[in-house]
PDB file of C-alpha atoms in Angstrom:
ATOM      1  CA  HIS A   3      -3.035   4.602 -14.230  1.00 42.00           C
ATOM      2  CA  ASN A   4      -3.290   2.251 -17.137  1.00 44.00           C
ATOM      3  CA  ASN A   5      -0.794   4.206 -19.269  1.00 49.00           C
ATOM      4  CA  ASP A   6       2.217   1.997 -18.473  1.00 50.00           C
ATOM      5  CA  TYR A   7       0.200  -1.085 -19.379  1.00 47.00           C
ATOM      6  CA  GLU A   8      -1.183   0.421 -22.575  1.00 51.00           C
ATOM      7  CA  SER A   9       2.156   1.939 -23.696  1.00 54.00           C
ATOM      8  CA  ARG A  10       4.443  -1.039 -23.050  1.00 50.00           C
ATOM      9  CA  SER A  11       6.663  -1.908 -25.986  1.00 52.00           C
ATOM     10  CA  ASN A  12       5.555  -4.544 -28.485  1.00 48.00           C
ATOM     11  CA  ALA A  13       8.584  -6.654 -27.524  1.00 43.00           C
ATOM     12  CA  TYR A  14       6.816  -7.403 -24.237  1.00 42.00           C
ATOM     13  CA  ASP A  15       3.430  -8.374 -25.713  1.00 44.00           C
ATOM     14  CA  GLU A  16       4.014 -12.106 -25.748  1.00 41.00           C
ATOM     15  CA  LEU A  17       5.596 -12.108 -22.283  1.00 37.00           C
ATOM     16  CA  LEU A  18       3.328  -9.835 -20.292  1.00 42.00           C
ATOM     17  CA  PHE A  19       0.046 -11.423 -19.440  1.00 49.00           C
ATOM     18  CA  CYS A  20      -1.174  -8.311 -17.703  1.00 53.00           C
ATOM     19  CA  PRO A  21      -3.152  -7.885 -15.738  1.00 64.00           C
ATOM     20  CA  LYS A  22      -1.829 -10.773 -13.685  1.00 68.00           C
ATOM     21  CA  CYS A  23      -5.066 -12.330 -12.437  1.00 69.00           C
ATOM     22  CA  GLU A  24      -4.479 -15.706 -10.865  1.00 72.00           C
ATOM     23  CA  LYS A  25      -7.123 -18.338 -10.106  1.00 72.00           C
ATOM     24  CA  GLY A  26      -9.850 -16.464 -12.003  1.00 76.00           C
ATOM     25  CA  LEU A  27      -9.802 -13.521  -9.578  1.00 81.00           C
ATOM     26  CA  CYS A  28     -10.508 -10.929 -12.274  1.00 77.00           C
ATOM     27  CA  ASN A  29     -13.555 -12.871 -13.467  1.00 78.00           C
ATOM     28  CA  ASN A  30     -14.774 -13.446  -9.895  1.00 83.00           C
ATOM     29  CA  ALA A  31     -14.265  -9.755  -9.109  1.00 83.00           C
ATOM     30  CA  GLN A  32     -17.393  -9.019 -11.146  1.00 80.00           C
ATOM     31  CA  ASN A  33     -19.363 -10.072  -8.050  1.00 82.00           C
ATOM     32  CA  VAL A  34     -17.574  -7.529  -5.813  1.00 82.00           C
ATOM     33  CA  PRO A  35     -19.390  -4.185  -5.250  1.00 79.00           C
ATOM     34  CA  ALA A  36     -18.557  -1.384  -7.715  1.00 84.00           C
ATOM     35  CA  ASN A  37     -16.232  -3.554  -9.823  1.00 83.00           C
ATOM     36  CA  PRO A  38     -14.890  -1.485 -12.756  1.00 84.00           C
ATOM     37  CA  ASP A  39     -15.141  -2.803 -16.298  1.00 81.00           C
ATOM     38  CA  PRO A  40     -12.610  -4.079 -17.165  1.00 82.00           C
ATOM     39  CA  THR A  41     -11.570  -5.060 -13.652  1.00 84.00           C
ATOM     40  CA  TYR A  42      -8.057  -3.648 -14.107  1.00 83.00           C
ATOM     41  CA  LYS A  43      -9.290  -0.340 -15.589  1.00 84.00           C
ATOM     42  CA  ASP A  44      -7.973   1.808 -12.719  1.00 89.00           C
ATOM     43  CA  TRP A  45      -5.028  -0.327 -11.654  1.00 89.00           C
ATOM     44  CA  THR A  46      -1.558   1.221 -11.683  1.00 90.00           C
ATOM     45  CA  PHE A  47       1.085  -0.752 -13.577  1.00 88.00           C
ATOM     46  CA  PHE A  48       4.823  -0.194 -13.244  1.00 88.00           C
ATOM     47  CA  GLN A  49       7.366  -0.729 -16.020  1.00 86.00           C
ATOM     48  CA  ASP A  50      10.302  -0.716 -13.619  1.00 87.00           C
ATOM     49  CA  VAL A  51      11.110  -0.930  -9.933  1.00 88.00           C
ATOM     50  CA  THR A  52      14.109   0.179  -7.909  1.00 92.00           C
ATOM     51  CA  GLY A  53      15.387  -1.215  -4.666  1.00 93.00           C
ATOM     52  CA  ALA A  54      17.052  -4.217  -3.142  1.00 94.00           C
ATOM     53  CA  LEU A  55      16.232  -6.953  -0.676  1.00 91.00           C
ATOM     54  CA  THR A  56      18.272  -6.484   2.482  1.00 91.00           C
ATOM     55  CA  GLY A  57      18.243  -7.359   6.148  1.00 90.00           C
ATOM     56  CA  PRO A  58      18.265 -10.678   7.979  1.00 88.00           C
ATOM     57  CA  GLY A  59      15.804 -12.316   5.578  1.00 89.00           C
ATOM     58  CA  LEU A  60      18.144 -11.876   2.590  1.00 92.00           C
ATOM     59  CA  ARG A  61      20.332 -14.838   3.619  1.00 91.00           C
ATOM     60  CA  LEU A  62      17.290 -17.118   3.959  1.00 91.00           C
ATOM     61  CA  PHE A  63      15.993 -15.908   0.582  1.00 90.00           C
ATOM     62  CA  ARG A  64      19.379 -16.538  -1.100  1.00 91.00           C
ATOM     63  CA  ASP A  65      19.664 -19.997   0.530  1.00 91.00           C
ATOM     64  CA  THR A  66      16.219 -20.917  -0.833  1.00 89.00           C
ATOM     65  CA  ILE A  67      17.134 -19.748  -4.347  1.00 85.00           C
ATOM     66  CA  HIS A  68      20.432 -21.639  -4.170  1.00 86.00           C
ATOM     67  CA  GLU A  69      18.609 -24.885  -3.277  1.00 87.00           C
ATOM     68  CA  LYS A  70      16.416 -24.642  -6.387  1.00 81.00           C
ATOM     69  CA  TRP A  71      18.771 -23.153  -8.980  1.00 79.00           C
ATOM     70  CA  SER A  72      22.311 -23.449  -7.573  1.00 80.00           C
ATOM     71  CA  ILE A  73      22.709 -19.676  -7.837  1.00 84.00           C
ATOM     72  CA  ASP A  74      25.541 -18.019  -5.900  1.00 87.00           C
ATOM     73  CA  LYS A  75      24.031 -17.411  -2.485  1.00 87.00           C
ATOM     74  CA  SER A  76      26.679 -14.878  -1.429  1.00 90.00           C
ATOM     75  CA  LEU A  77      25.315 -12.191  -3.784  1.00 91.00           C
ATOM     76  CA  GLY A  78      22.910  -9.391  -2.934  1.00 92.00           C
ATOM     77  CA  CYS A  79      19.519  -8.920  -4.586  1.00 94.00           C
ATOM     78  CA  THR A  80      18.829  -5.806  -6.660  1.00 95.00           C
ATOM     79  CA  LEU A  81      15.174  -6.051  -7.764  1.00 93.00           C
ATOM     80  CA  ASP A  82      14.454  -6.488 -11.463  1.00 92.00           C
ATOM     81  CA  VAL A  83      11.094  -6.882 -13.246  1.00 90.00           C
ATOM     82  CA  SER A  84      12.298  -6.865 -16.860  1.00 85.00           C
ATOM     83  CA  GLN A  85      10.768  -9.571 -19.053  1.00 81.00           C
ATOM     84  CA  LEU A  86       8.093 -10.275 -16.399  1.00 84.00           C
ATOM     85  CA  PRO A  87       4.441  -9.270 -15.967  1.00 84.00           C
ATOM     86  CA  MET A  88       4.218  -5.656 -14.896  1.00 86.00           C
ATOM     87  CA  PRO A  89       3.889  -5.008 -11.145  1.00 91.00           C
ATOM     88  CA  GLN A  90       0.347  -3.862 -10.355  1.00 92.00           C
ATOM     89  CA  LEU A  91      -1.256  -1.820  -7.568  1.00 93.00           C
ATOM     90  CA  PHE A  92      -4.823  -0.807  -6.751  1.00 94.00           C
ATOM     91  CA  CYS A  93      -7.087   0.212  -3.905  1.00 95.00           C
ATOM     92  CA  SER A  94     -10.618   1.545  -4.286  1.00 94.00           C
ATOM     93  CA  ASP A  95     -10.263   3.446  -0.968  1.00 94.00           C
ATOM     94  CA  VAL A  96      -6.685   4.540  -0.293  1.00 91.00           C
ATOM     95  CA  ASP A  97      -7.794   6.451   2.823  1.00 93.00           C
ATOM     96  CA  ASP A  98      -9.019   3.210   4.396  1.00 94.00           C
ATOM     97  CA  PRO A  99      -7.583   0.242   2.470  1.00 95.00           C
ATOM     98  CA  GLU A 100      -9.108  -2.272   4.869  1.00 94.00           C
ATOM     99  CA  GLU A 101     -12.548  -1.104   3.702  1.00 94.00           C
ATOM    100  CA  GLY A 102     -11.593  -0.853   0.018  1.00 94.00           C
ATOM    101  CA  TYR A 103     -11.279  -3.400  -2.756  1.00 92.00           C
ATOM    102  CA  GLY A 104      -8.363  -4.417  -4.960  1.00 92.00           C
ATOM    103  CA  TYR A 105     -10.444  -6.675  -7.225  1.00 90.00           C
ATOM    104  CA  GLY A 106      -7.694  -9.310  -7.420  1.00 89.00           C
ATOM    105  CA  VAL A 107      -4.760  -6.929  -7.970  1.00 91.00           C
ATOM    106  CA  ASN A 108      -2.669  -8.757  -5.348  1.00 91.00           C
ATOM    107  CA  ALA A 109      -3.271 -12.059  -7.216  1.00 88.00           C
ATOM    108  CA  LYS A 110      -4.582 -13.717  -4.040  1.00 90.00           C
ATOM    109  CA  ASN A 111      -7.856 -12.076  -2.897  1.00 91.00           C
ATOM    110  CA  PHE A 112     -10.031  -8.977  -3.361  1.00 91.00           C
ATOM    111  CA  ALA A 113      -8.240  -6.819  -0.773  1.00 94.00           C
ATOM    112  CA  CYS A 114      -6.440  -3.615  -1.717  1.00 95.00           C
ATOM    113  CA  GLY A 115      -2.942  -4.618  -2.696  1.00 95.00           C
ATOM    114  CA  PHE A 116       0.099  -4.984  -4.866  1.00 95.00           C
ATOM    115  CA  SER A 117       1.649  -7.908  -6.726  1.00 93.00           C
ATOM    116  CA  ALA A 118       4.811  -8.452  -8.711  1.00 91.00           C
ATOM    117  CA  TRP A 119       7.088 -11.172  -9.928  1.00 90.00           C
ATOM    118  CA  VAL A 120      10.721 -10.240  -9.365  1.00 91.00           C
ATOM    119  CA  ASN A 121      14.245 -11.406 -10.024  1.00 91.00           C
ATOM    120  CA  CYS A 122      17.574 -10.354  -8.606  1.00 92.00           C
ATOM    121  CA  LYS A 123      19.639  -8.558 -11.282  1.00 92.00           C
ATOM    122  CA  GLU A 124      22.631 -10.499  -9.996  1.00 92.00           C
ATOM    123  CA  ASP A 125      20.938 -13.767 -11.087  1.00 90.00           C
ATOM    124  CA  LEU A 126      19.522 -12.938 -14.538  1.00 88.00           C
ATOM    125  CA  ASP A 127      22.168 -14.789 -16.576  1.00 86.00           C
ATOM    126  CA  ALA A 128      22.131 -17.829 -14.285  1.00 84.00           C
ATOM    127  CA  ILE A 129      18.313 -18.051 -14.368  1.00 83.00           C
ATOM    128  CA  SER A 130      18.282 -17.765 -18.170  1.00 82.00           C
ATOM    129  CA  ASP A 131      20.992 -20.444 -18.469  1.00 82.00           C
ATOM    130  CA  TYR A 132      19.189 -22.746 -16.027  1.00 79.00           C
ATOM    131  CA  THR A 133      15.642 -22.363 -17.389  1.00 79.00           C
ATOM    132  CA  GLY A 134      16.373 -21.615 -21.036  1.00 78.00           C
ATOM    133  CA  THR A 135      13.982 -18.650 -20.872  1.00 76.00           C
ATOM    134  CA  LYS A 136      14.186 -15.025 -19.822  1.00 68.00           C
ATOM    135  CA  ASP A 137      10.732 -14.850 -18.210  1.00 72.00           C
ATOM    136  CA  ALA A 138      11.354 -17.147 -15.221  1.00 81.00           C
ATOM    137  CA  HIS A 139      11.208 -15.498 -11.821  1.00 84.00           C
ATOM    138  CA  ILE A 140      12.551 -16.192  -8.342  1.00 85.00           C
ATOM    139  CA  GLY A 141      10.282 -14.041  -6.179  1.00 88.00           C
ATOM    140  CA  ASP A 142       6.579 -13.276  -5.982  1.00 89.00           C
ATOM    141  CA  PHE A 143       5.176 -10.363  -3.960  1.00 91.00           C
ATOM    142  CA  ASN A 144       1.462 -10.574  -3.095  1.00 93.00           C
ATOM    143  CA  ILE A 145       0.639  -7.827  -0.612  1.00 94.00           C
ATOM    144  CA  ASN A 146      -2.555  -6.695   1.135  1.00 96.00           C
ATOM    145  CA  LEU A 147      -2.518  -2.967   1.928  1.00 95.00           C
ATOM    146  CA  LYS A 148      -3.345  -1.929   5.488  1.00 93.00           C
ATOM    147  CA  LEU A 149      -3.418   1.364   7.355  1.00 90.00           C
ATOM    148  CA  CYS A 150      -0.239   2.265   9.193  1.00 85.00           C
ATOM    149  CA  PRO A 151      -0.711   2.412  12.961  1.00 84.00           C
ATOM    150  CA  ILE A 152      -1.030   5.929  14.311  1.00 82.00           C
ATOM    151  CA  THR A 153       2.181   6.976  16.036  1.00 81.00           C
ATOM    152  CA  PRO A 154       1.552   9.156  19.091  1.00 77.00           C
ATOM    153  CA  GLU A 155       3.107  12.615  19.103  1.00 79.00           C
ATOM    154  CA  PRO A 156       6.229  12.748  21.296  1.00 77.00           C
ATOM    155  CA  THR A 157       5.872  14.691  24.546  1.00 75.00           C
ATOM    156  CA  ASN A 158       8.217  16.093  27.201  1.00 73.00           C
ATOM    157  CA  PHE A 159       6.396  14.175  29.918  1.00 68.00           C
ATOM    158  CA  PRO A 160       7.312  10.746  31.258  1.00 65.00           C
ATOM    159  CA  THR A 161       5.205   7.785  30.266  1.00 62.00           C
ATOM    160  CA  PRO A 162       2.615   6.700  32.852  1.00 62.00           C
ATOM    161  CA  TYR A 163       4.179   3.243  33.029  1.00 62.00           C
ATOM    162  CA  PRO A 164       7.819   2.175  33.350  1.00 58.00           C
ATOM    163  CA  THR A 165       9.965   1.256  30.394  1.00 57.00           C
ATOM    164  CA  PRO A 166      10.174  -2.516  29.867  1.00 58.00           C
ATOM    165  CA  TYR A 167      13.890  -2.806  30.698  1.00 57.00           C
ATOM    166  CA  PRO A 168      15.918  -1.097  33.427  1.00 57.00           C
ATOM    167  CA  LYS A 169      18.461   1.374  32.170  1.00 60.00           C
ATOM    168  CA  PRO A 170      22.049   0.169  32.593  1.00 58.00           C
ATOM    169  CA  THR A 171      24.255   2.086  35.024  1.00 62.00           C
ATOM    170  CA  ASN A 172      28.003   2.538  35.322  1.00 61.00           C
ATOM    171  CA  PHE A 173      27.925   1.706  39.029  1.00 60.00           C
ATOM    172  CA  PRO A 174      28.392  -1.775  40.500  1.00 60.00           C
ATOM    173  CA  THR A 175      25.687  -3.323  42.641  1.00 58.00           C
ATOM    174  CA  PRO A 176      26.344  -2.800  46.393  1.00 59.00           C
ATOM    175  CA  TYR A 177      26.677  -6.535  47.077  1.00 61.00           C
ATOM    176  CA  PRO A 178      28.165  -9.226  44.892  1.00 62.00           C
ATOM    177  CA  THR A 179      25.771 -11.852  43.624  1.00 61.00           C
ATOM    178  CA  PRO A 180      26.383 -15.025  45.697  1.00 62.00           C
ATOM    179  CA  GLU A 181      27.294 -18.254  43.909  1.00 68.00           C
ATOM    180  CA  PRO A 182      24.391 -20.735  43.969  1.00 65.00           C
ATOM    181  CA  THR A 183      24.786 -23.826  46.164  1.00 65.00           C
ATOM    182  CA  ASP A 184      22.907 -27.087  46.540  1.00 66.00           C
ATOM    183  CA  PHE A 185      22.404 -26.451  50.268  1.00 62.00           C
ATOM    184  CA  PRO A 186      20.421 -23.750  52.039  1.00 63.00           C
ATOM    185  CA  THR A 187      22.489 -20.992  53.605  1.00 60.00           C
ATOM    186  CA  PRO A 188      22.796 -21.307  57.374  1.00 63.00           C
ATOM    187  CA  GLU A 189      21.816 -17.704  57.929  1.00 69.00           C
ATOM    188  CA  PRO A 190      19.389 -15.461  56.018  1.00 67.00           C
ATOM    189  CA  THR A 191      20.885 -13.017  53.515  1.00 67.00           C
ATOM    190  CA  PRO A 192      21.260  -9.626  55.229  1.00 69.00           C
ATOM    191  CA  GLU A 193      19.110  -6.759  54.002  1.00 73.00           C
ATOM    192  CA  PRO A 194      21.012  -3.972  52.232  1.00 70.00           C
ATOM    193  CA  THR A 195      21.506  -0.832  54.273  1.00 64.00           C
TER     194      THR A 195
END
Protein backbone atom coordinates (compact mmCIF):
# COMPACT_ATOMS: atom_id res chain seq x y z
CA HIS A 1 0.00 0.00 0.00
CA ASN A 2 2.38 2.62 1.23
CA ASN A 3 5.32 1.27 -0.82
CA ASP A 4 4.96 3.75 -3.70
CA TYR A 5 4.89 6.62 -1.22
CA GLU A 6 7.84 5.33 0.78
CA SER A 7 9.95 4.41 -2.29
CA ARG A 8 9.45 7.56 -4.36
CA SER A 9 12.68 9.05 -5.65
CA ASN A 10 14.42 11.79 -3.69
CA ALA A 11 13.93 14.16 -6.64
CA TYR A 12 10.24 14.28 -5.71
CA ASP A 13 10.69 14.96 -1.98
CA GLU A 14 10.32 18.72 -2.17
CA LEU A 15 7.38 18.52 -4.58
CA LEU A 16 5.25 15.76 -3.14
CA PHE A 17 3.41 16.79 -0.05
CA CYS A 18 1.90 13.36 0.37
CA PRO A 19 -0.40 12.45 1.73
CA LYS A 20 -2.47 15.23 0.21
CA CYS A 21 -4.68 16.19 3.15
CA GLU A 22 -6.54 19.41 2.51
CA LYS A 23 -8.29 21.57 5.12
CA GLY A 24 -6.86 19.58 8.04
CA LEU A 25 -8.74 16.41 7.08
CA CYS A 26 -5.95 14.08 8.20
CA ASN A 27 -5.83 15.73 11.63
CA ASN A 28 -9.63 15.72 11.94
CA ALA A 29 -9.73 12.06 10.88
CA GLN A 30 -8.42 11.16 14.34
CA ASN A 31 -12.02 11.58 15.54
CA VAL A 32 -13.36 9.05 13.00
CA PRO A 33 -13.86 5.45 14.27
CA ALA A 34 -10.88 3.09 13.83
CA ASN A 35 -8.61 5.78 12.35
CA PRO A 36 -5.17 4.26 11.61
CA ASP A 37 -2.03 5.94 12.90
CA PRO A 38 -0.77 7.63 10.81
CA THR A 39 -4.03 8.32 9.00
CA TYR A 40 -2.54 7.45 5.60
CA LYS A 41 -0.93 4.20 6.85
CA ASP A 42 -3.05 1.93 4.63
CA TRP A 43 -3.67 4.29 1.74
CA THR A 44 -2.58 3.23 -1.74
CA PHE A 45 -0.41 5.74 -3.60
CA PHE A 46 0.26 5.64 -7.34
CA GLN A 47 3.46 6.83 -9.01
CA ASP A 48 1.87 6.92 -12.46
CA VAL A 49 -1.50 6.81 -14.16
CA THR A 50 -2.55 5.88 -17.67
CA GLY A 51 -5.56 7.04 -19.60
CA ALA A 52 -7.05 10.04 -21.30
CA LEU A 53 -10.02 12.33 -20.88
CA THR A 54 -12.48 11.77 -23.70
CA GLY A 55 -16.13 12.21 -24.53
CA PRO A 56 -18.37 15.26 -24.70
CA GLY A 57 -16.90 16.83 -21.55
CA LEU A 58 -13.40 17.05 -23.08
CA ARG A 59 -14.29 20.14 -25.15
CA LEU A 60 -15.69 21.94 -22.10
CA PHE A 61 -12.58 20.97 -20.10
CA ARG A 62 -10.24 22.23 -22.86
CA ASP A 63 -12.24 25.49 -23.21
CA THR A 64 -11.90 26.10 -19.46
CA ILE A 65 -8.14 25.48 -19.55
CA HIS A 66 -7.79 27.75 -22.58
CA GLU A 67 -9.56 30.60 -20.74
CA LYS A 68 -7.07 30.44 -17.85
CA TRP A 69 -3.80 29.58 -19.59
CA SER A 70 -4.33 30.18 -23.33
CA ILE A 71 -3.43 26.55 -24.01
CA ASP A 72 -4.36 25.06 -27.40
CA LYS A 73 -7.91 23.87 -26.88
CA SER A 74 -7.92 21.60 -29.95
CA LEU A 75 -5.60 19.05 -28.30
CA GLY A 76 -6.59 15.88 -26.48
CA CYS A 77 -5.75 15.16 -22.84
CA THR A 78 -3.48 12.24 -21.95
CA LEU A 79 -3.34 12.13 -18.13
CA ASP A 80 -0.03 12.90 -16.44
CA VAL A 81 0.81 13.05 -12.71
CA SER A 82 4.57 13.61 -12.94
CA GLN A 83 5.91 16.33 -10.64
CA LEU A 84 2.61 16.36 -8.68
CA PRO A 85 1.46 14.84 -5.38
CA MET A 86 0.90 11.13 -5.79
CA PRO A 87 -2.68 10.01 -6.51
CA GLN A 88 -4.13 8.33 -3.42
CA LEU A 89 -6.89 5.78 -2.80
CA PHE A 90 -8.40 4.22 0.32
CA CYS A 91 -11.53 2.59 1.66
CA SER A 92 -11.82 0.86 5.03
CA ASP A 93 -14.64 -1.35 3.64
CA VAL A 94 -14.26 -2.04 -0.08
CA ASP A 95 -17.24 -4.43 0.00
CA ASP A 96 -19.52 -1.58 1.09
CA PRO A 97 -17.76 1.75 0.49
CA GLU A 98 -20.79 3.75 1.59
CA GLU A 99 -20.34 2.28 5.08
CA GLY A 100 -16.54 2.59 5.09
CA TYR A 101 -14.17 5.46 5.75
CA GLY A 102 -11.50 7.10 3.62
CA TYR A 103 -10.16 9.31 6.42
CA GLY A 104 -9.69 12.29 4.09
CA VAL A 105 -8.10 10.40 1.18
CA ASN A 106 -10.38 12.17 -1.33
CA ALA A 107 -9.21 15.56 0.05
CA LYS A 108 -12.82 16.65 0.66
CA ASN A 109 -14.47 14.47 3.35
CA PHE A 110 -14.10 11.18 5.25
CA ALA A 111 -15.83 8.99 2.65
CA CYS A 112 -14.03 6.19 0.85
CA GLY A 113 -12.38 7.75 -2.16
CA PHE A 114 -9.62 8.76 -4.49
CA SER A 115 -7.89 12.06 -5.21
CA ALA A 116 -5.29 13.24 -7.68
CA TRP A 117 -3.97 16.36 -9.29
CA VAL A 118 -3.50 15.86 -13.02
CA ASN A 119 -2.18 17.54 -16.12
CA CYS A 120 -2.58 16.78 -19.79
CA LYS A 121 0.75 15.60 -21.26
CA GLU A 122 -0.04 17.75 -24.28
CA ASP A 123 0.12 20.87 -22.05
CA LEU A 124 3.21 20.27 -19.88
CA ASP A 125 5.53 22.68 -21.72
CA ALA A 126 2.88 25.40 -21.98
CA ILE A 127 2.01 25.13 -18.26
CA SER A 128 5.69 25.28 -17.28
CA ASP A 129 6.24 28.31 -19.55
CA TYR A 130 3.12 30.06 -18.22
CA THR A 131 3.63 29.37 -14.49
CA GLY A 132 7.41 29.16 -14.33
CA THR A 133 7.11 25.90 -12.37
CA LYS A 134 6.68 22.24 -13.19
CA ASP A 135 4.32 21.42 -10.30
CA ALA A 136 1.27 23.42 -11.44
CA HIS A 137 -1.79 21.38 -12.34
CA ILE A 138 -4.90 21.84 -14.46
CA GLY A 139 -7.21 19.17 -13.05
CA ASP A 140 -8.19 17.91 -9.61
CA PHE A 141 -10.04 14.62 -9.07
CA ASN A 142 -11.80 14.24 -5.70
CA ILE A 143 -13.98 11.14 -5.82
CA ASN A 144 -16.27 9.40 -3.31
CA LEU A 145 -16.48 5.64 -3.92
CA LYS A 146 -19.94 4.10 -4.14
CA LEU A 147 -21.27 0.63 -4.88
CA CYS A 148 -22.13 -0.06 -8.50
CA PRO A 149 -25.84 -0.70 -9.03
CA ILE A 150 -26.70 -4.36 -9.41
CA THR A 151 -27.42 -5.17 -13.05
CA PRO A 152 -30.19 -7.75 -13.44
CA GLU A 153 -29.32 -10.96 -15.28
CA PRO A 154 -30.64 -10.93 -18.86
CA THR A 155 -33.57 -13.27 -19.55
CA ASN A 156 -35.34 -14.65 -22.62
CA PHE A 157 -38.67 -13.32 -21.38
CA PRO A 158 -40.23 -9.98 -22.27
CA THR A 159 -40.22 -7.22 -19.70
CA PRO A 160 -43.49 -6.80 -17.77
CA TYR A 161 -43.78 -3.21 -18.98
CA PRO A 162 -43.36 -1.72 -22.46
CA THR A 163 -40.14 -0.18 -23.67
CA PRO A 164 -40.13 3.62 -23.36
CA TYR A 165 -40.07 4.30 -27.12
CA PRO A 166 -41.95 2.56 -29.94
CA LYS A 167 -39.77 0.61 -32.30
CA PRO A 168 -39.48 2.22 -35.74
CA THR A 169 -41.00 0.34 -38.68
CA ASN A 170 -40.31 0.35 -42.40
CA PHE A 171 -44.00 0.73 -43.20
CA PRO A 172 -45.81 4.05 -43.69
CA THR A 173 -48.74 4.97 -41.49
CA PRO A 174 -52.11 4.10 -43.14
CA TYR A 175 -53.23 7.74 -43.27
CA PRO A 176 -51.16 10.84 -43.87
CA THR A 177 -50.91 13.26 -40.99
CA PRO A 178 -53.21 16.22 -41.80
CA GLU A 179 -51.75 19.73 -41.90
CA PRO A 180 -52.87 21.78 -38.88
CA THR A 181 -55.33 24.62 -39.52
CA ASP A 182 -56.62 27.54 -37.49
CA PHE A 183 -60.23 26.42 -38.03
CA PRO A 184 -62.01 23.29 -36.85
CA THR A 185 -62.61 20.67 -39.51
CA PRO A 186 -66.20 20.58 -40.74
CA GLU A 187 -66.44 16.84 -40.30
CA PRO A 188 -64.87 14.53 -37.69
CA THR A 189 -61.75 12.61 -38.73
CA PRO A 190 -62.81 9.13 -39.86
CA GLU A 191 -61.74 6.16 -37.76
CA PRO A 192 -59.17 3.88 -39.40
CA THR A 193 -60.55 0.61 -40.71
